Short mmCIF file of C-alpha atoms in Angstrom, two decimals:
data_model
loop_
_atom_site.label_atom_id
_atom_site.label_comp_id
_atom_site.label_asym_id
_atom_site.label_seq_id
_atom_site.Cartn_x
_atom_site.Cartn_y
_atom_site.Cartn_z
CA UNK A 1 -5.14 50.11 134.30
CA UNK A 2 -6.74 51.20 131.13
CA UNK A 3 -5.78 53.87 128.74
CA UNK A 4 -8.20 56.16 129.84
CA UNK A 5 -7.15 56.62 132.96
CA UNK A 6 -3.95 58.16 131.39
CA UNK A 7 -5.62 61.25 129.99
CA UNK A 8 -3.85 59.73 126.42
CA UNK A 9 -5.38 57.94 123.16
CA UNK A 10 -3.07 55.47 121.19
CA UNK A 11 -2.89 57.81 118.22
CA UNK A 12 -1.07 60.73 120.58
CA UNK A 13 1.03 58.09 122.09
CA UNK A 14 2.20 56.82 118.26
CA UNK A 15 2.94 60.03 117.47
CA UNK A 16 4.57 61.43 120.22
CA UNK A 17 7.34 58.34 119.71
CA UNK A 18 7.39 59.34 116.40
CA UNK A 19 8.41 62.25 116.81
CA UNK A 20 10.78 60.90 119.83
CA UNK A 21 12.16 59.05 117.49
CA UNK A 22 12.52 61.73 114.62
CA UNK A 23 14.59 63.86 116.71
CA UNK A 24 16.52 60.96 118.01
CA UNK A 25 17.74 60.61 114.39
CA UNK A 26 18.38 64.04 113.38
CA UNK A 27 20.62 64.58 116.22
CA UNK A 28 22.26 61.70 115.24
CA UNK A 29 22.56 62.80 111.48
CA UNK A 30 24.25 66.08 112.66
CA UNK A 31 26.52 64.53 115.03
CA UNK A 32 27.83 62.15 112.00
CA UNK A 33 27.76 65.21 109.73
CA UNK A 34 29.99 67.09 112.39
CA UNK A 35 31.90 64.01 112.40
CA UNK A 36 32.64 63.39 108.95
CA UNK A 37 33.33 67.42 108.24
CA UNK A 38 35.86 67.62 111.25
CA UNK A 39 37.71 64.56 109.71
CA UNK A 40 38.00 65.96 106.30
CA UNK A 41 39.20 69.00 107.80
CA UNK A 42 41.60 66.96 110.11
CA UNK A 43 42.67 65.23 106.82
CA UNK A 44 43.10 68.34 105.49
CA UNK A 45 45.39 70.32 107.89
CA UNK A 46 47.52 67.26 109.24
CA UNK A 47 48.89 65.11 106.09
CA UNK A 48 49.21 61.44 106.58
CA UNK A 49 52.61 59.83 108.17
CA UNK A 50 53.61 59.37 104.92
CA UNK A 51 53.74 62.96 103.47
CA UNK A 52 55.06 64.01 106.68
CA UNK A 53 58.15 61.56 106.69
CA UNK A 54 59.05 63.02 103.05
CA UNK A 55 59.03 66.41 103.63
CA UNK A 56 61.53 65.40 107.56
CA UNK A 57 63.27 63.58 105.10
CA UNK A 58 63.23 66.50 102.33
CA UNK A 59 64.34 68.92 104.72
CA UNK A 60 67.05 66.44 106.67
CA UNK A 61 68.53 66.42 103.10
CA UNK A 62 68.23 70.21 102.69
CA UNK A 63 70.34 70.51 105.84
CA UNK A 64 73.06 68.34 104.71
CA UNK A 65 73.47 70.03 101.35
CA UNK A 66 73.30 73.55 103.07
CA UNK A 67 76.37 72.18 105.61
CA UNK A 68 78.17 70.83 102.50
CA UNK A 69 77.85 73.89 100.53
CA UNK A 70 78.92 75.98 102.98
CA UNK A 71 82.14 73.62 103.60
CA UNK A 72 82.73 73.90 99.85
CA UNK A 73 82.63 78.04 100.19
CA UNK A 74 84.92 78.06 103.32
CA UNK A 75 87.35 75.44 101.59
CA UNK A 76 87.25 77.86 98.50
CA UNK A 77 87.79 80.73 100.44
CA UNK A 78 90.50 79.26 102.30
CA UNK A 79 92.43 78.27 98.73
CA UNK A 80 91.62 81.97 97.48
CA UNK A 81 93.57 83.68 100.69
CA UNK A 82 95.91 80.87 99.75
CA UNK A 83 96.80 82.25 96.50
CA UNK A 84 96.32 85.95 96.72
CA UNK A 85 98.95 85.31 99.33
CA UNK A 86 101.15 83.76 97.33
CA UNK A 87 100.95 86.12 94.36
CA UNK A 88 101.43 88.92 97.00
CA UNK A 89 104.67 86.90 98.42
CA UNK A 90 105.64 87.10 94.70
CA UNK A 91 105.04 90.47 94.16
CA UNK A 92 107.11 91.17 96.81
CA UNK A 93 109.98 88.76 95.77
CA UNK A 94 110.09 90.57 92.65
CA UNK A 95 110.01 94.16 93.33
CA UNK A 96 112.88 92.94 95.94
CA UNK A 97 114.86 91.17 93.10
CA UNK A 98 114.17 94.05 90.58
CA UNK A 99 115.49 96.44 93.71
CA UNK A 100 118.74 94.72 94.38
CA UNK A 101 119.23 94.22 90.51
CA UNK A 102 118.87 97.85 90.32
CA UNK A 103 121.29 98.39 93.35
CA UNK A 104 123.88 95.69 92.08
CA UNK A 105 124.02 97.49 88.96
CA UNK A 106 123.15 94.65 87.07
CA UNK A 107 121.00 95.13 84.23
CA UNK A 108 119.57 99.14 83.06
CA UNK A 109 117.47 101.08 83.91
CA UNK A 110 115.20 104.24 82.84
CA UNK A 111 113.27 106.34 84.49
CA UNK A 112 112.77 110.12 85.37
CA UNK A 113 115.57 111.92 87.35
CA UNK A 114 118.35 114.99 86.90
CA UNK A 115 121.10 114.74 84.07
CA UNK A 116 124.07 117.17 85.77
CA UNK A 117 126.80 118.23 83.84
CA UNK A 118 129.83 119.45 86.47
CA UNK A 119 132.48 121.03 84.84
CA UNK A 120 136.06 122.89 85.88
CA UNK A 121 135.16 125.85 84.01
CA UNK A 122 137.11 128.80 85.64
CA UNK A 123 138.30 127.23 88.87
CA UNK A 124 141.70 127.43 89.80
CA UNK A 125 143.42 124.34 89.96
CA UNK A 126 143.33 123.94 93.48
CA UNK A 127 139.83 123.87 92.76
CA UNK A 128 138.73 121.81 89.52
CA UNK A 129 137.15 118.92 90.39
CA UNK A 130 138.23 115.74 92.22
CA UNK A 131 137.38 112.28 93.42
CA UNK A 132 136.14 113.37 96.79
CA UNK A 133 133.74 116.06 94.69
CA UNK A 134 132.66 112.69 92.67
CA UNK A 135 131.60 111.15 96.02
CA UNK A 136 129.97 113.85 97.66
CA UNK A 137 127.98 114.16 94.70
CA UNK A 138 127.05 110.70 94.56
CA UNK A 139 126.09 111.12 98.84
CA UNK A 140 123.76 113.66 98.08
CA UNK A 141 122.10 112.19 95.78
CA UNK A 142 122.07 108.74 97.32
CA UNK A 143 120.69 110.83 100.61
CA UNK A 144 117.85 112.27 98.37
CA UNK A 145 116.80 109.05 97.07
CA UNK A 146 118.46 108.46 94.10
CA UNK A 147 117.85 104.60 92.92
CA UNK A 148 120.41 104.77 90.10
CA UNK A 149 123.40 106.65 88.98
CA UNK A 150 125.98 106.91 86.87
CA UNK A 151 129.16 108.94 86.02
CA UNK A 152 130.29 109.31 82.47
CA UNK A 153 128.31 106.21 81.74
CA UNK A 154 130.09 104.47 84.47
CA UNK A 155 127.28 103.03 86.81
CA UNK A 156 128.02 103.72 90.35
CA UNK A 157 127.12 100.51 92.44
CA UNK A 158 128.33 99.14 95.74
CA UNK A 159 131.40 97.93 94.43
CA UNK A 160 132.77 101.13 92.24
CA UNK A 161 135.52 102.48 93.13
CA UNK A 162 136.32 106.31 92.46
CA UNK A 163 139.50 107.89 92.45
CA UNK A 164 142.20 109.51 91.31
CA UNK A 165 144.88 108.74 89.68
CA UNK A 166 147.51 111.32 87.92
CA UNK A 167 145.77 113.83 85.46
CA UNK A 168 142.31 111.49 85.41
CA UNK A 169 140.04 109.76 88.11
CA UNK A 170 139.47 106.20 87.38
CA UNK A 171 135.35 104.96 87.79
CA UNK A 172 135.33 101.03 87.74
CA UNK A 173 138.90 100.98 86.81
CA UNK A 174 138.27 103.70 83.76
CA UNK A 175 140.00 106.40 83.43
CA UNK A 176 138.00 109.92 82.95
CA UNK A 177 138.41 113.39 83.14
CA UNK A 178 136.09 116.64 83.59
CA UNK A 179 133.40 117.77 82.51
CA UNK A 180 131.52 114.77 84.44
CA UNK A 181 128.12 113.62 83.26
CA UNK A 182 125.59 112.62 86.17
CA UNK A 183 123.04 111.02 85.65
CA UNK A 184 120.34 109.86 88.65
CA UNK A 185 116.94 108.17 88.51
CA UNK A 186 114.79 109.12 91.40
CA UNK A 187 112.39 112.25 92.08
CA UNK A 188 113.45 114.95 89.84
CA UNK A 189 112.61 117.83 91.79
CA UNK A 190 114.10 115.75 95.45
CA UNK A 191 117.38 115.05 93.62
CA UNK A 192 117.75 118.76 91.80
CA UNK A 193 116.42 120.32 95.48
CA UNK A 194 119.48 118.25 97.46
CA UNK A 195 121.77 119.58 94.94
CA UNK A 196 121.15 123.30 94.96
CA UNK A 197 120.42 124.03 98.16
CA UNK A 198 121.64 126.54 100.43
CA UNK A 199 125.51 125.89 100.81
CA UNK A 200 125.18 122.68 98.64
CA UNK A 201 127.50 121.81 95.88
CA UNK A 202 125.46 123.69 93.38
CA UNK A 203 126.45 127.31 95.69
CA UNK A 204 130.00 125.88 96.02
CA UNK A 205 130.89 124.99 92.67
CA UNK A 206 129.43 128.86 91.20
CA UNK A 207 131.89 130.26 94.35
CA UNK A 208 135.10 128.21 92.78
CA UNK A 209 134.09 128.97 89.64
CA UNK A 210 133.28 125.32 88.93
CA UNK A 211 130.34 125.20 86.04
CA UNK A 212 127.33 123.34 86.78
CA UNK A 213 124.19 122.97 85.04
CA UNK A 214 121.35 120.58 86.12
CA UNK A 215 118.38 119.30 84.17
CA UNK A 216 115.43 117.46 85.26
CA UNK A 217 114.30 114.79 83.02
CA UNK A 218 110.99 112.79 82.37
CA UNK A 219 113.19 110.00 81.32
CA UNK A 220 117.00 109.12 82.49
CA UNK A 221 119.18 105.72 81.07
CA UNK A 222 121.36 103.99 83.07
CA UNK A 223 123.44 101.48 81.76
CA UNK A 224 124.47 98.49 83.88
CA UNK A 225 127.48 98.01 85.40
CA UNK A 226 130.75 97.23 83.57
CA UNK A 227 131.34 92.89 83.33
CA UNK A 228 134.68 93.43 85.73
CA UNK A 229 132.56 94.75 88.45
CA UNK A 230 129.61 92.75 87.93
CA UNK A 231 132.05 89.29 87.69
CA UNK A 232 133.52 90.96 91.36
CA UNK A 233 129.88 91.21 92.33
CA UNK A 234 128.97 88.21 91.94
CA UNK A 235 132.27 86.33 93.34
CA UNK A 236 131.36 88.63 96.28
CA UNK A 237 127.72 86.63 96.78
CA UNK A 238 129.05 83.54 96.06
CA UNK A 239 131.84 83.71 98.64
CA UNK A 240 128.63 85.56 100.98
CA UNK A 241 126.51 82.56 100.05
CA UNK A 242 129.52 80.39 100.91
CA UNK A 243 130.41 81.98 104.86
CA UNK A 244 127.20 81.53 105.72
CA UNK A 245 126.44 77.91 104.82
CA UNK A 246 129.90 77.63 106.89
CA UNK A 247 128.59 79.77 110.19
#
């Protein structure tokens, strides 16, 4: 069959494949184009196996120096409760040593307080002033908080005895006589309050006609303790010590 009989001339037919083939290739182009653009992008957005095992490897390390720092802070934290314990353990050893060195009588002390000078004045001799006065003095203020006191420079500790003994009273074994000087560390206004209350010994000595005069003081000395009575002091811990290494 002839070419005629197709309604089409060989130039029409030429250039219709042309143009066939034109578009053929353009699409072709693009879909390259679209290709190539989406790779780059890919490229872009998703880093090769490479980077990506540095930065697992960056961060893996990251983790392991975060863990290790924070073990270092809880081991330092641990060593710091440590120690503030311990210098609070020897706070407390040492305000208890400095307490029962202040209790023992063994070294002075200063501080405020009363000064109290208790003297026979007019009383009668049945009622001048004895040992048991001494004592109940030293109760009252004991009872009002005194932490140190003393009697004619004689510190008063656990050990001091005071009584009488013909025309004196004897305080650690020396002799002394009215008027009494007594001194106490502690709250000035407590101590003076104990001592002139209502009924005290402050009401009882101006009844007898005792003389008493007390004065608060912003600082009160002590003196320690005689040596006899601090040598009987400590025999006493030593043979304390001693019973209970035995029990």
């Amino acid at each position: 069959m002839g070419s005629e009989g197709l309604g089409y001339n060989d130039a029409e037919v030429l250039s219709m494949r042309v143009q066939s083939g034109q578009i053929a290739v353009g699409l072709a182009a693009l879909l390259l184009g679209l290709m190539v653009a989406v790779q780059f992008r890919l490229q872009q957005v998703v880093p090769p196996a490479s980077n990506t095992n540095q930065l697992l490897s960056l961060l893996k390390q990251a983790d392991q120096k975060r863990t290790q720092l924070s073990q270092q802070v809880a081991h330092l934290n641990m060593e710091l409760d440590r120690r503030l314990s311990q210098k609070a353990s020897a706070q407390r050893l040492e305000h208890q040593l400095t307490q029962e060195e202040i209790l023992a009588g063994t070294v002075p002390v200063q501080g405020p307080g009363v000064v109290v000078t208790w003297a026979n004045g007019n009383a009668p001799a049945a009622y001048q002033i004895t040992d048991i006065d001494l004592l109940l003095m030293v109760n009252e203020l004991r009872a009002a908080g005194a932490e140190a006191i003393s009697i004619n420079g004689q510190r008063i500790t656990a050990e001091t005895e005071i009584r009488s003994a013909a025309n004196y009273i004897l305080i650690n074994d020396t002799q002394t006589a009215a008027p009494f000087t007594i001194k106490a560390i502690g709250q000035a206004n407590q101590l003076a309050g104990a001592l002139t209350l209502a009924g005290g010994l402050y009401d009882e000595s101006q009844q007898e006609g005792l003389s008493m005069t007390i004065t608060k003081k912003h600082a009160v000395v002590i003196p320690a303790a005689p040596p006899a009575i601090l040598s009987n002091i400590a025999q006493k811990q030593v043979s304390d010590q001693g019973s209970g290494k035995k029990g």
